[in-house]
Amino acid sequence: MTFVERRGTMAQDGPHSQTIAVIGGGIAGLTAALEAAETGYDVILIEKEPALGGRVTRLNRYFPKFCHPTCGLEINYQRLRKNPRVKVLTMHEVVAVDGEKGNYTITAKKLPRFVNEKCTACGECGKVCETEIDDPYNYGMSKVKAARLPHEHAWPMRYVIDPVVKGTDDQKRIEEACKYGAVDFSEEEEEVTINAGAIVWATGWRPYDARKLETYHYDSSPDIINNVEMERLANHDGPTGGKVVRPSNGEPAKKVALIQCAGSRDVNHLPYCSMICCLASLKHAAYVLEQYEDAEVHMYYIDIRAHDKMQTFYERLKVDPRLKFIKSKPAEIGLGEDGRPYVKGERTIDRELYCESYDLVVLATGMEPEAKGVDIKGDVVKDEDGFVLALEGEDGGQFSCGVAAGPFDVALSTMSGTAAALKAIQAVGAR
Ligand SMILES: Cc1cc2nc3c(=O)[nH]c(=O)nc-3n(C[C@H](O)[C@H](O)[C@H](O)COP(=O)(O)OP(=O)(O)OC[C@H]3O[C@@H](n4cnc5c(N)ncnc54)[C@H](O)[C@@H]3O)c2cc1C
């Protein structure tokens, strides 16, 4: 490896770097980084979270086959372990990029983890830590110790300590509990710059903020959740150990409403279709139907978008009489006097008005590009929705893949990761 570290700058010698920087360590970025490294290129993979894997680590199952996302991720981690050409920087949030092909400067905020590479994940720091925080892995639906492993399949398998502990008695307890010299509270937030010859943007997405949907009153009840929270609710390492229950009181959630296009295909929110929400909601219907024989699931939709082979997945679920499809965009969702959420509106086909109560309402919010707030200059542009696109016909060195480039499922994200790796290789030139 030819990385040189000097005064906070990671670089390859010379102005025409052949190093490829991949920004974002989700499934798309992991794919791009590994494909480039396995072809013989040095890669810096930059991730803002304490562990790799991105949003898919928090999914319960993958449509259409219902396999667990950790299987696919684990294969990539094995490839990563075997490949010294990929330098992984976690807890580095890229805030700006400048420069040109062969010589980009990436500015990142390095966040303190307070735990170094000597950590063996023995868990002693977590045992003595008394402070609890909202668990970011579970979207704040549960509490977790401030000294924690990000999740059970985390890569790197290393603890992270929340800054809230600094200066408290917990700090002393944690320092004393660690037998390996892995705890380091002297770490500070700092700015680092990274030099690279080509860049792959793989910054992915965040769920659209359901609080912006004023008539859906997301904040009025814990039993009105969004689709990423539903993934956690159904997951064995989620806040309820995998039981789909009413977050308000822990009772079984047997009657469930799934609300499609919650903010999507709406000029006031996300004007585009996120492509995966109908399929994710069909998956959510399956989670409920699997758990409760007497379940009743209602899917409110504009039209069901199940592309290509996903149509078979849709057809398979459609025949279950416990799953009802209601063509309508609900006008209002709120908390009823009986403490249960209701869904109100007009059916599109027969113009019948309805107002129905549920145990749980799930808003299928779309995917909003995470790169929206990042200061990107040079040979890529952000379209009006914030997706990152390489300029057509330009001789540039920045590319994008995964949901940074468009609303893709995992299969398309990995394919675009491979394509972006190839373009980055072409940009830095033959070795
Ligand atoms: C409810 C729901 C269910 C879904 N279920 C399925 C399914 O069953 N099957 C399927 O195929 N697809 C599913 N999807 C879609 C799937 O989640 C995406 O296709 C996938 O997450 C895309 O991966 P990605 O790497 O592009 O983005 P992400 O998973 O978002 O990863 C991006 C990474 O970049 C990092 N990052 C962001 N900004 C920065 C920065 N400035 N600096 C450094 N790092 C940064 C993030 O922390 C993250 O780790 C679902 C989506 C939703 C909403």
Short mmCIF file of C-alpha atoms and ligand atoms in Angstrom, two decimals:
data_model
loop_
_atom_site.label_atom_id
_atom_site.label_comp_id
_atom_site.label_asym_id
_atom_site.label_seq_id
_atom_site.Cartn_x
_atom_site.Cartn_y
_atom_site.Cartn_z
CA MET A 1 0.00 0.00 0.00
CA THR A 2 1.25 3.45 -0.79
CA PHE A 3 -0.85 5.54 1.57
CA VAL A 4 1.09 8.24 3.32
CA GLU A 5 -0.31 9.84 6.44
CA ARG A 6 1.00 13.29 7.24
CA ARG A 7 -0.49 16.11 9.28
CA GLY A 8 -4.00 14.73 9.04
CA THR A 9 -3.74 14.12 5.30
CA MET A 10 -4.02 10.68 3.77
CA ALA A 11 -2.62 10.63 0.30
CA GLN A 12 -0.87 8.73 -2.37
CA ASP A 13 2.40 10.33 -3.46
CA GLY A 14 2.24 12.51 -6.54
CA PRO A 15 -0.48 14.67 -8.07
CA HIS A 16 -1.97 11.85 -10.19
CA SER A 17 -3.22 9.49 -7.57
CA GLN A 18 -4.42 6.05 -8.63
CA THR A 19 -6.19 5.54 -5.33
CA ILE A 20 -9.97 5.20 -5.53
CA ALA A 21 -12.04 6.65 -2.70
CA VAL A 22 -15.45 5.14 -2.07
CA ILE A 23 -17.71 7.30 0.06
CA GLY A 24 -20.26 5.22 1.96
CA GLY A 25 -19.83 1.65 3.21
CA GLY A 26 -23.31 0.29 2.49
CA ILE A 27 -23.91 -2.62 0.12
CA ALA A 28 -23.23 -0.44 -2.97
CA GLY A 29 -20.01 1.09 -1.60
CA LEU A 30 -18.74 -2.24 -0.29
CA THR A 31 -19.29 -3.77 -3.73
CA ALA A 32 -17.53 -0.92 -5.54
CA ALA A 33 -14.58 -0.98 -3.10
CA LEU A 34 -14.10 -4.75 -3.32
CA GLU A 35 -14.45 -4.93 -7.08
CA ALA A 36 -11.80 -2.21 -7.54
CA ALA A 37 -9.46 -3.70 -4.92
CA GLU A 38 -9.74 -7.22 -6.31
CA THR A 39 -8.65 -5.80 -9.68
CA GLY A 40 -5.45 -4.53 -8.02
CA TYR A 41 -6.30 -0.93 -7.09
CA ASP A 42 -5.84 0.72 -3.71
CA VAL A 43 -9.14 1.81 -2.24
CA ILE A 44 -10.10 3.98 0.71
CA LEU A 45 -13.60 3.13 1.91
CA ILE A 46 -15.01 5.99 3.98
CA GLU A 47 -18.00 5.41 6.27
CA LYS A 48 -19.55 7.79 8.77
CA GLU A 49 -21.08 5.14 11.03
CA PRO A 50 -19.10 2.94 13.47
CA ALA A 51 -19.78 -0.16 11.31
CA LEU A 52 -20.15 -1.01 7.61
CA GLY A 53 -23.24 -2.37 5.89
CA GLY A 54 -25.42 0.73 5.65
CA ARG A 55 -29.19 0.52 5.86
CA VAL A 56 -29.46 -3.13 4.84
CA THR A 57 -27.94 -4.24 8.15
CA ARG A 58 -31.17 -2.99 9.72
CA LEU A 59 -33.51 -4.90 7.40
CA ASN A 60 -35.14 -8.05 8.73
CA ARG A 61 -35.39 -9.99 5.45
CA TYR A 62 -34.77 -9.35 1.77
CA PHE A 63 -37.54 -9.55 -0.76
CA PRO A 64 -38.25 -11.60 -2.79
CA LYS A 65 -36.57 -14.68 -1.23
CA PHE A 66 -36.81 -13.63 2.40
CA CYS A 67 -33.17 -14.38 3.14
CA HIS A 68 -31.40 -12.51 5.92
CA PRO A 69 -29.34 -9.49 4.76
CA THR A 70 -26.44 -10.42 7.05
CA CYS A 71 -25.64 -13.44 4.82
CA GLY A 72 -24.83 -11.25 1.83
CA LEU A 73 -22.95 -8.76 3.97
CA GLU A 74 -20.87 -11.47 5.66
CA ILE A 75 -19.61 -12.67 2.25
CA ASN A 76 -18.41 -9.13 1.56
CA TYR A 77 -16.74 -8.85 4.98
CA GLN A 78 -14.85 -12.06 4.24
CA ARG A 79 -13.65 -10.57 0.95
CA LEU A 80 -12.64 -7.44 2.87
CA ARG A 81 -10.68 -9.43 5.48
CA LYS A 82 -8.71 -11.10 2.69
CA ASN A 83 -7.92 -7.88 0.84
CA PRO A 84 -5.31 -5.51 2.32
CA ARG A 85 -5.83 -3.10 -0.58
CA VAL A 86 -9.00 -1.71 1.02
CA LYS A 87 -8.32 0.74 3.82
CA VAL A 88 -11.52 1.17 5.83
CA LEU A 89 -12.17 4.41 7.68
CA THR A 90 -15.24 4.24 9.91
CA MET A 91 -16.67 7.24 11.77
CA HIS A 92 -15.45 9.55 9.00
CA GLU A 93 -18.21 11.72 7.61
CA VAL A 94 -17.38 13.28 4.26
CA VAL A 95 -18.47 16.91 4.21
CA ALA A 96 -16.88 18.26 1.02
CA VAL A 97 -15.03 17.24 -2.12
CA ASP A 98 -12.98 19.37 -4.44
CA GLY A 99 -10.44 18.90 -7.23
CA GLU A 100 -10.28 17.01 -10.48
CA LYS A 101 -9.63 13.60 -11.92
CA GLY A 102 -6.32 12.32 -10.57
CA ASN A 103 -6.26 14.79 -7.70
CA TYR A 104 -9.36 15.10 -5.52
CA THR A 105 -9.35 16.41 -1.98
CA ILE A 106 -11.97 14.87 0.25
CA THR A 107 -12.68 16.61 3.55
CA ALA A 108 -14.09 14.45 6.32
CA LYS A 109 -15.11 14.96 9.90
CA LYS A 110 -13.46 12.25 12.00
CA LEU A 111 -15.73 11.44 14.92
CA PRO A 112 -14.33 10.04 18.18
CA ARG A 113 -15.09 6.36 18.85
CA PHE A 114 -13.10 6.39 22.12
CA VAL A 115 -12.17 2.75 21.38
CA ASN A 116 -9.09 1.77 19.40
CA GLU A 117 -8.21 -1.33 17.37
CA LYS A 118 -7.06 -3.21 20.50
CA CYS A 119 -10.75 -3.82 21.32
CA THR A 120 -11.63 -7.53 21.41
CA ALA A 121 -15.38 -6.88 21.82
CA CYS A 122 -15.22 -8.66 25.18
CA GLY A 123 -18.10 -6.50 26.42
CA GLU A 124 -16.68 -5.58 29.85
CA CYS A 125 -17.06 -1.82 29.16
CA GLY A 126 -20.73 -2.31 28.33
CA LYS A 127 -21.31 -4.25 31.55
CA VAL A 128 -20.05 -1.43 33.80
CA CYS A 129 -21.56 1.42 31.78
CA GLU A 130 -24.73 2.72 33.45
CA THR A 131 -25.67 5.41 30.92
CA GLU A 132 -28.23 4.47 28.29
CA ILE A 133 -28.98 6.24 25.02
CA ASP A 134 -31.63 5.84 22.31
CA ASP A 135 -30.37 2.95 20.18
CA PRO A 136 -29.58 4.39 16.73
CA TYR A 137 -29.56 0.87 15.27
CA ASN A 138 -33.24 0.52 16.26
CA TYR A 139 -34.12 4.05 15.11
CA GLY A 140 -34.54 5.06 18.78
CA MET A 141 -37.26 2.46 19.45
CA SER A 142 -35.21 1.02 22.33
CA LYS A 143 -32.40 1.98 24.68
CA VAL A 144 -28.83 0.73 24.57
CA LYS A 145 -25.75 1.18 26.76
CA ALA A 146 -23.65 4.20 25.79
CA ALA A 147 -20.66 1.76 25.53
CA ARG A 148 -21.88 -0.73 22.98
CA LEU A 149 -21.26 -2.89 19.97
CA PRO A 150 -23.15 -1.17 17.13
CA HIS A 151 -25.01 -4.47 16.53
CA GLU A 152 -24.35 -8.20 16.74
CA HIS A 153 -23.01 -8.52 13.16
CA ALA A 154 -20.95 -5.31 13.24
CA TRP A 155 -17.86 -5.02 11.05
CA PRO A 156 -15.43 -3.99 12.38
CA MET A 157 -16.41 -5.94 15.49
CA ARG A 158 -15.42 -3.10 17.77
CA TYR A 159 -17.19 -1.20 20.54
CA VAL A 160 -18.09 2.46 20.32
CA ILE A 161 -18.71 4.84 23.23
CA ASP A 162 -21.14 7.72 23.02
CA PRO A 163 -19.59 11.14 23.89
CA VAL A 164 -22.29 11.64 26.55
CA VAL A 165 -20.15 9.47 28.88
CA LYS A 166 -17.09 11.73 28.73
CA GLY A 167 -16.30 13.34 32.08
CA THR A 168 -18.79 11.19 34.04
CA ASP A 169 -18.25 8.36 36.55
CA ASP A 170 -19.04 6.00 33.69
CA GLN A 171 -15.83 7.14 31.96
CA LYS A 172 -13.75 5.99 34.97
CA ARG A 173 -15.65 2.72 35.24
CA ILE A 174 -15.20 2.00 31.52
CA GLU A 175 -11.48 2.84 31.57
CA GLU A 176 -10.92 0.53 34.55
CA ALA A 177 -12.98 -2.30 33.03
CA CYS A 178 -10.97 -2.49 29.81
CA LYS A 179 -8.04 -4.93 30.22
CA TYR A 180 -6.71 -4.37 26.72
CA GLY A 181 -5.87 -0.66 26.70
CA ALA A 182 -8.55 -0.17 24.05
CA VAL A 183 -10.39 2.76 25.63
CA ASP A 184 -9.11 6.21 24.71
CA PHE A 185 -11.10 9.22 25.88
CA SER A 186 -8.45 11.64 24.58
CA GLU A 187 -9.89 11.28 21.06
CA GLU A 188 -11.39 14.52 19.71
CA GLU A 189 -13.44 15.33 16.66
CA GLU A 190 -11.05 16.46 13.93
CA GLU A 191 -11.04 17.37 10.27
CA VAL A 192 -9.01 15.16 7.92
CA THR A 193 -8.34 15.42 4.22
CA ILE A 194 -7.96 12.44 1.94
CA ASN A 195 -6.46 12.52 -1.53
CA ALA A 196 -7.72 10.26 -4.32
CA GLY A 197 -7.62 9.99 -8.11
CA ALA A 198 -11.25 8.94 -8.51
CA ILE A 199 -14.31 8.94 -6.29
CA VAL A 200 -17.32 6.68 -6.07
CA TRP A 201 -20.29 8.20 -4.27
CA ALA A 202 -22.19 5.48 -2.43
CA THR A 203 -23.80 7.56 0.29
CA GLY A 204 -27.20 5.88 0.05
CA TRP A 205 -30.38 7.14 1.62
CA ARG A 206 -32.32 8.08 4.71
CA PRO A 207 -36.03 7.53 5.29
CA TYR A 208 -38.15 10.50 4.35
CA ASP A 209 -39.11 12.34 7.55
CA ALA A 210 -42.68 11.19 8.31
CA ARG A 211 -43.23 14.22 10.57
CA LYS A 212 -43.43 16.34 7.41
CA LEU A 213 -46.65 14.50 6.44
CA GLU A 214 -48.85 16.74 8.53
CA THR A 215 -52.17 14.94 8.02
CA TYR A 216 -50.66 11.56 8.97
CA HIS A 217 -49.79 12.62 12.56
CA TYR A 218 -46.79 10.31 12.87
CA ASP A 219 -45.89 11.80 16.26
CA SER A 220 -49.38 11.39 17.72
CA SER A 221 -48.98 7.68 18.58
CA PRO A 222 -46.16 5.14 18.89
CA ASP A 223 -48.50 2.83 16.93
CA ILE A 224 -48.01 4.95 13.79
CA ILE A 225 -44.57 3.94 12.55
CA ASN A 226 -42.63 4.11 9.30
CA ASN A 227 -41.41 1.21 7.15
CA VAL A 228 -37.82 1.14 8.46
CA GLU A 229 -39.15 0.89 12.00
CA MET A 230 -41.32 -2.04 10.88
CA GLU A 231 -38.14 -3.80 9.73
CA ARG A 232 -36.71 -3.41 13.24
CA LEU A 233 -39.96 -4.50 14.91
CA ALA A 234 -39.89 -7.78 13.00
CA ASN A 235 -36.19 -8.45 13.55
CA HIS A 236 -34.95 -10.85 16.25
CA ASP A 237 -32.41 -8.27 17.44
CA GLY A 238 -34.95 -5.44 17.26
CA PRO A 239 -36.70 -3.68 20.15
CA THR A 240 -39.29 -6.44 20.66
CA GLY A 241 -37.16 -9.49 19.88
CA GLY A 242 -38.94 -9.88 16.54
CA LYS A 243 -42.54 -9.74 17.78
CA VAL A 244 -44.77 -7.46 15.71
CA VAL A 245 -46.60 -5.75 18.56
CA ARG A 246 -48.12 -2.36 19.29
CA PRO A 247 -45.19 -0.21 20.48
CA SER A 248 -47.62 1.65 22.80
CA ASN A 249 -48.49 -1.35 24.99
CA GLY A 250 -46.79 -4.50 23.68
CA GLU A 251 -50.08 -6.14 22.62
CA PRO A 252 -50.07 -8.20 19.39
CA ALA A 253 -50.47 -6.06 16.26
CA LYS A 254 -52.90 -8.24 14.34
CA LYS A 255 -54.83 -5.61 12.44
CA VAL A 256 -52.31 -3.60 10.47
CA ALA A 257 -52.62 -0.85 7.82
CA LEU A 258 -49.83 -0.36 5.30
CA ILE A 259 -49.91 3.10 3.72
CA GLN A 260 -48.20 3.30 0.32
CA CYS A 261 -46.64 6.44 -1.15
CA ALA A 262 -46.45 8.17 2.26
CA GLY A 263 -44.86 11.32 0.87
CA SER A 264 -43.71 9.68 -2.37
CA ARG A 265 -44.93 10.69 -5.83
CA ASP A 266 -46.01 13.93 -4.23
CA VAL A 267 -44.63 17.26 -5.43
CA ASN A 268 -44.79 18.61 -1.87
CA HIS A 269 -42.54 15.84 -0.55
CA LEU A 270 -40.65 13.32 -2.72
CA PRO A 271 -41.82 13.71 -6.32
CA TYR A 272 -40.38 10.37 -7.41
CA CYS A 273 -41.26 6.71 -6.77
CA SER A 274 -38.71 4.97 -4.50
CA MET A 275 -39.31 1.70 -6.37
CA ILE A 276 -38.96 -0.55 -3.33
CA CYS A 277 -41.81 0.60 -1.05
CA CYS A 278 -44.58 -1.59 -2.50
CA LEU A 279 -42.31 -4.62 -2.24
CA ALA A 280 -41.17 -3.66 1.26
CA SER A 281 -44.81 -3.33 2.35
CA LEU A 282 -45.70 -6.71 0.82
CA LYS A 283 -42.83 -8.06 2.89
CA HIS A 284 -44.29 -6.32 5.95
CA ALA A 285 -47.66 -7.93 5.26
CA ALA A 286 -45.87 -11.29 5.25
CA TYR A 287 -44.21 -10.52 8.61
CA VAL A 288 -47.66 -10.00 10.20
CA LEU A 289 -49.38 -12.90 8.41
CA GLU A 290 -46.56 -15.26 9.45
CA GLN A 291 -46.91 -14.30 13.12
CA TYR A 292 -50.68 -14.28 13.54
CA GLU A 293 -53.11 -16.77 12.03
CA ASP A 294 -56.01 -14.37 12.60
CA ALA A 295 -54.16 -11.36 11.20
CA GLU A 296 -55.90 -8.75 9.03
CA VAL A 297 -53.66 -6.57 6.86
CA HIS A 298 -54.94 -3.71 4.70
CA MET A 299 -52.70 -2.17 2.08
CA TYR A 300 -53.72 1.32 0.91
CA TYR A 301 -52.17 2.04 -2.46
CA ILE A 302 -52.25 4.25 -5.57
CA ASP A 303 -50.96 1.43 -7.79
CA ILE A 304 -48.75 -1.51 -6.93
CA ARG A 305 -45.32 -1.33 -8.51
CA ALA A 306 -43.73 -4.76 -8.54
CA HIS A 307 -41.22 -4.75 -11.37
CA ASP A 308 -39.79 -7.75 -13.23
CA LYS A 309 -39.50 -10.89 -11.13
CA MET A 310 -41.00 -9.09 -8.13
CA GLN A 311 -44.39 -9.60 -9.77
CA THR A 312 -44.24 -13.28 -8.74
CA PHE A 313 -43.61 -12.24 -5.15
CA TYR A 314 -46.67 -9.95 -5.33
CA GLU A 315 -48.83 -12.68 -6.91
CA ARG A 316 -47.81 -15.13 -4.18
CA LEU A 317 -48.94 -12.83 -1.38
CA LYS A 318 -52.02 -11.52 -3.17
CA VAL A 319 -53.91 -14.81 -2.83
CA ASP A 320 -53.89 -14.73 0.99
CA PRO A 321 -57.45 -13.72 1.98
CA ARG A 322 -56.14 -12.04 5.14
CA LEU A 323 -54.42 -9.41 2.97
CA LYS A 324 -56.80 -6.83 1.48
CA PHE A 325 -55.82 -4.19 -1.07
CA ILE A 326 -57.62 -0.85 -0.90
CA LYS A 327 -57.03 1.52 -3.79
CA SER A 328 -56.94 4.89 -2.06
CA LYS A 329 -54.52 7.51 -0.82
CA PRO A 330 -55.69 8.09 2.78
CA ALA A 331 -56.56 11.68 3.57
CA GLU A 332 -55.90 11.46 7.29
CA ILE A 333 -54.32 9.22 9.89
CA GLY A 334 -54.65 9.98 13.59
CA LEU A 335 -55.15 8.68 17.08
CA GLY A 336 -58.71 7.60 17.90
CA GLU A 337 -60.50 7.99 21.23
CA ASP A 338 -60.00 4.25 21.87
CA GLY A 339 -56.22 4.83 21.80
CA ARG A 340 -55.82 3.06 18.45
CA PRO A 341 -54.76 4.78 15.24
CA TYR A 342 -57.36 5.27 12.51
CA VAL A 343 -57.09 5.69 8.74
CA LYS A 344 -59.61 7.88 6.96
CA GLY A 345 -60.26 8.58 3.28
CA GLU A 346 -62.19 7.75 0.13
CA ARG A 347 -61.86 4.59 -1.93
CA THR A 348 -60.77 5.48 -5.47
CA ILE A 349 -62.87 2.88 -7.28
CA ASP A 350 -66.34 3.22 -5.71
CA ARG A 351 -65.93 6.61 -3.95
CA GLU A 352 -66.95 5.04 -0.61
CA LEU A 353 -65.75 6.93 2.44
CA TYR A 354 -64.02 4.92 5.15
CA CYS A 355 -62.63 5.41 8.65
CA GLU A 356 -61.04 2.26 10.06
CA SER A 357 -59.13 1.60 13.31
CA TYR A 358 -55.96 -0.48 13.51
CA ASP A 359 -53.49 -1.88 16.03
CA LEU A 360 -50.61 -0.57 13.96
CA VAL A 361 -50.25 1.78 10.98
CA VAL A 362 -47.07 1.59 8.88
CA LEU A 363 -46.19 4.52 6.63
CA ALA A 364 -44.27 3.46 3.54
CA THR A 365 -41.97 6.47 3.45
CA GLY A 366 -39.57 6.69 0.51
CA MET A 367 -35.79 6.87 0.26
CA GLU A 368 -34.27 10.36 0.26
CA PRO A 369 -30.65 10.67 -0.92
CA GLU A 370 -28.23 11.12 1.98
CA ALA A 371 -25.83 13.14 -0.20
CA LYS A 372 -28.31 16.03 -0.23
CA GLY A 373 -26.35 17.99 2.38
CA VAL A 374 -22.81 17.25 1.15
CA ASP A 375 -20.85 19.98 -0.64
CA ILE A 376 -19.88 18.34 -3.94
CA LYS A 377 -17.89 20.20 -6.57
CA GLY A 378 -16.35 19.15 -9.87
CA ASP A 379 -17.48 16.62 -12.38
CA VAL A 380 -20.67 15.36 -10.74
CA VAL A 381 -23.97 17.11 -10.20
CA LYS A 382 -26.89 16.53 -7.91
CA ASP A 383 -30.22 16.41 -9.68
CA GLU A 384 -33.22 18.31 -8.31
CA ASP A 385 -33.97 15.43 -5.92
CA GLY A 386 -30.41 15.24 -4.58
CA PHE A 387 -29.25 12.08 -6.41
CA VAL A 388 -25.61 12.24 -7.51
CA LEU A 389 -24.99 11.89 -11.23
CA ALA A 390 -21.76 11.90 -13.23
CA LEU A 391 -21.81 14.57 -15.93
CA GLU A 392 -22.62 13.10 -19.34
CA GLY A 393 -19.72 13.12 -21.78
CA GLU A 394 -17.30 14.74 -19.30
CA ASP A 395 -13.85 13.32 -18.75
CA GLY A 396 -14.47 13.20 -15.02
CA GLY A 397 -13.35 11.01 -12.16
CA GLN A 398 -16.41 11.01 -9.90
CA PHE A 399 -19.17 8.40 -10.18
CA SER A 400 -22.10 7.21 -8.14
CA CYS A 401 -23.84 3.96 -7.33
CA GLY A 402 -26.58 2.50 -5.15
CA VAL A 403 -29.24 4.81 -3.80
CA ALA A 404 -26.81 7.75 -4.01
CA ALA A 405 -27.49 7.48 -7.77
CA GLY A 406 -31.20 6.61 -7.72
CA PRO A 407 -33.86 4.71 -5.80
CA PHE A 408 -32.55 1.15 -6.28
CA ASP A 409 -33.10 -2.17 -4.54
CA VAL A 410 -30.10 -4.21 -3.38
CA ALA A 411 -29.64 -6.09 -6.65
CA LEU A 412 -29.47 -2.84 -8.65
CA SER A 413 -27.28 -1.22 -5.97
CA THR A 414 -24.65 -3.94 -6.22
CA MET A 415 -24.76 -3.95 -10.04
CA SER A 416 -24.27 -0.19 -10.10
CA GLY A 417 -21.45 -0.59 -7.54
CA THR A 418 -19.59 -2.87 -9.93
CA ALA A 419 -20.22 -0.48 -12.83
CA ALA A 420 -18.94 2.51 -10.81
CA ALA A 421 -15.80 0.58 -9.82
CA LEU A 422 -15.06 -0.06 -13.49
CA LYS A 423 -15.53 3.61 -14.37
CA ALA A 424 -13.28 4.66 -11.49
CA ILE A 425 -10.59 2.21 -12.66
CA GLN A 426 -10.79 3.67 -16.17
CA ALA A 427 -10.49 7.17 -14.71
CA VAL A 428 -7.30 6.51 -12.73
CA GLY A 429 -5.74 4.55 -15.61
CA ALA A 430 -3.98 1.23 -16.01
CA ARG A 431 -1.55 0.22 -13.29
C1 LIG B 1 -38.36 -0.28 4.37
C2 LIG B 1 -37.35 -0.71 3.33
C3 LIG B 1 -37.16 -2.06 3.10
C4 LIG B 1 -36.28 -2.48 2.09
N1 LIG B 1 -36.18 -3.83 1.84
C5 LIG B 1 -35.43 -4.25 0.79
C6 LIG B 1 -35.40 -5.64 0.44
O1 LIG B 1 -36.03 -6.46 1.09
N2 LIG B 1 -34.66 -6.00 -0.66
C7 LIG B 1 -33.97 -5.08 -1.41
O2 LIG B 1 -33.35 -5.46 -2.42
N3 LIG B 1 -33.96 -3.76 -1.07
C8 LIG B 1 -34.66 -3.32 0.02
N4 LIG B 1 -34.65 -2.00 0.35
C9 LIG B 1 -33.74 -1.08 -0.37
C10 LIG B 1 -32.30 -1.16 0.22
O3 LIG B 1 -32.34 -0.75 1.57
C11 LIG B 1 -31.36 -0.27 -0.60
O4 LIG B 1 -31.34 -0.78 -1.92
C12 LIG B 1 -29.92 -0.33 -0.05
O5 LIG B 1 -29.87 0.13 1.27
C13 LIG B 1 -29.00 0.54 -0.91
O6 LIG B 1 -27.70 0.45 -0.42
P1 LIG B 1 -26.68 1.68 -0.53
O7 LIG B 1 -25.33 1.14 -0.20
O8 LIG B 1 -26.86 2.38 -1.82
O9 LIG B 1 -27.16 2.71 0.60
P2 LIG B 1 -27.13 2.63 2.19
O10 LIG B 1 -27.58 1.33 2.67
O11 LIG B 1 -27.90 3.83 2.64
O12 LIG B 1 -25.61 2.85 2.57
C14 LIG B 1 -24.98 4.10 2.42
C15 LIG B 1 -23.84 4.23 3.41
O13 LIG B 1 -23.19 5.49 3.21
C16 LIG B 1 -22.89 6.08 4.47
N5 LIG B 1 -22.79 7.53 4.30
C17 LIG B 1 -23.80 8.38 3.95
N6 LIG B 1 -23.33 9.65 3.86
C18 LIG B 1 -22.01 9.61 4.17
C19 LIG B 1 -20.99 10.59 4.26
N7 LIG B 1 -21.23 11.88 4.02
N8 LIG B 1 -19.73 10.20 4.60
C20 LIG B 1 -19.46 8.88 4.84
N9 LIG B 1 -20.40 7.90 4.78
C21 LIG B 1 -21.66 8.26 4.44
C22 LIG B 1 -24.08 5.67 5.33
O14 LIG B 1 -23.79 5.76 6.71
C23 LIG B 1 -24.32 4.23 4.86
O15 LIG B 1 -23.56 3.30 5.60
C24 LIG B 1 -35.53 -1.54 1.35
C25 LIG B 1 -35.69 -0.17 1.62
C26 LIG B 1 -36.61 0.25 2.57
C27 LIG B 1 -36.87 1.71 2.78
#
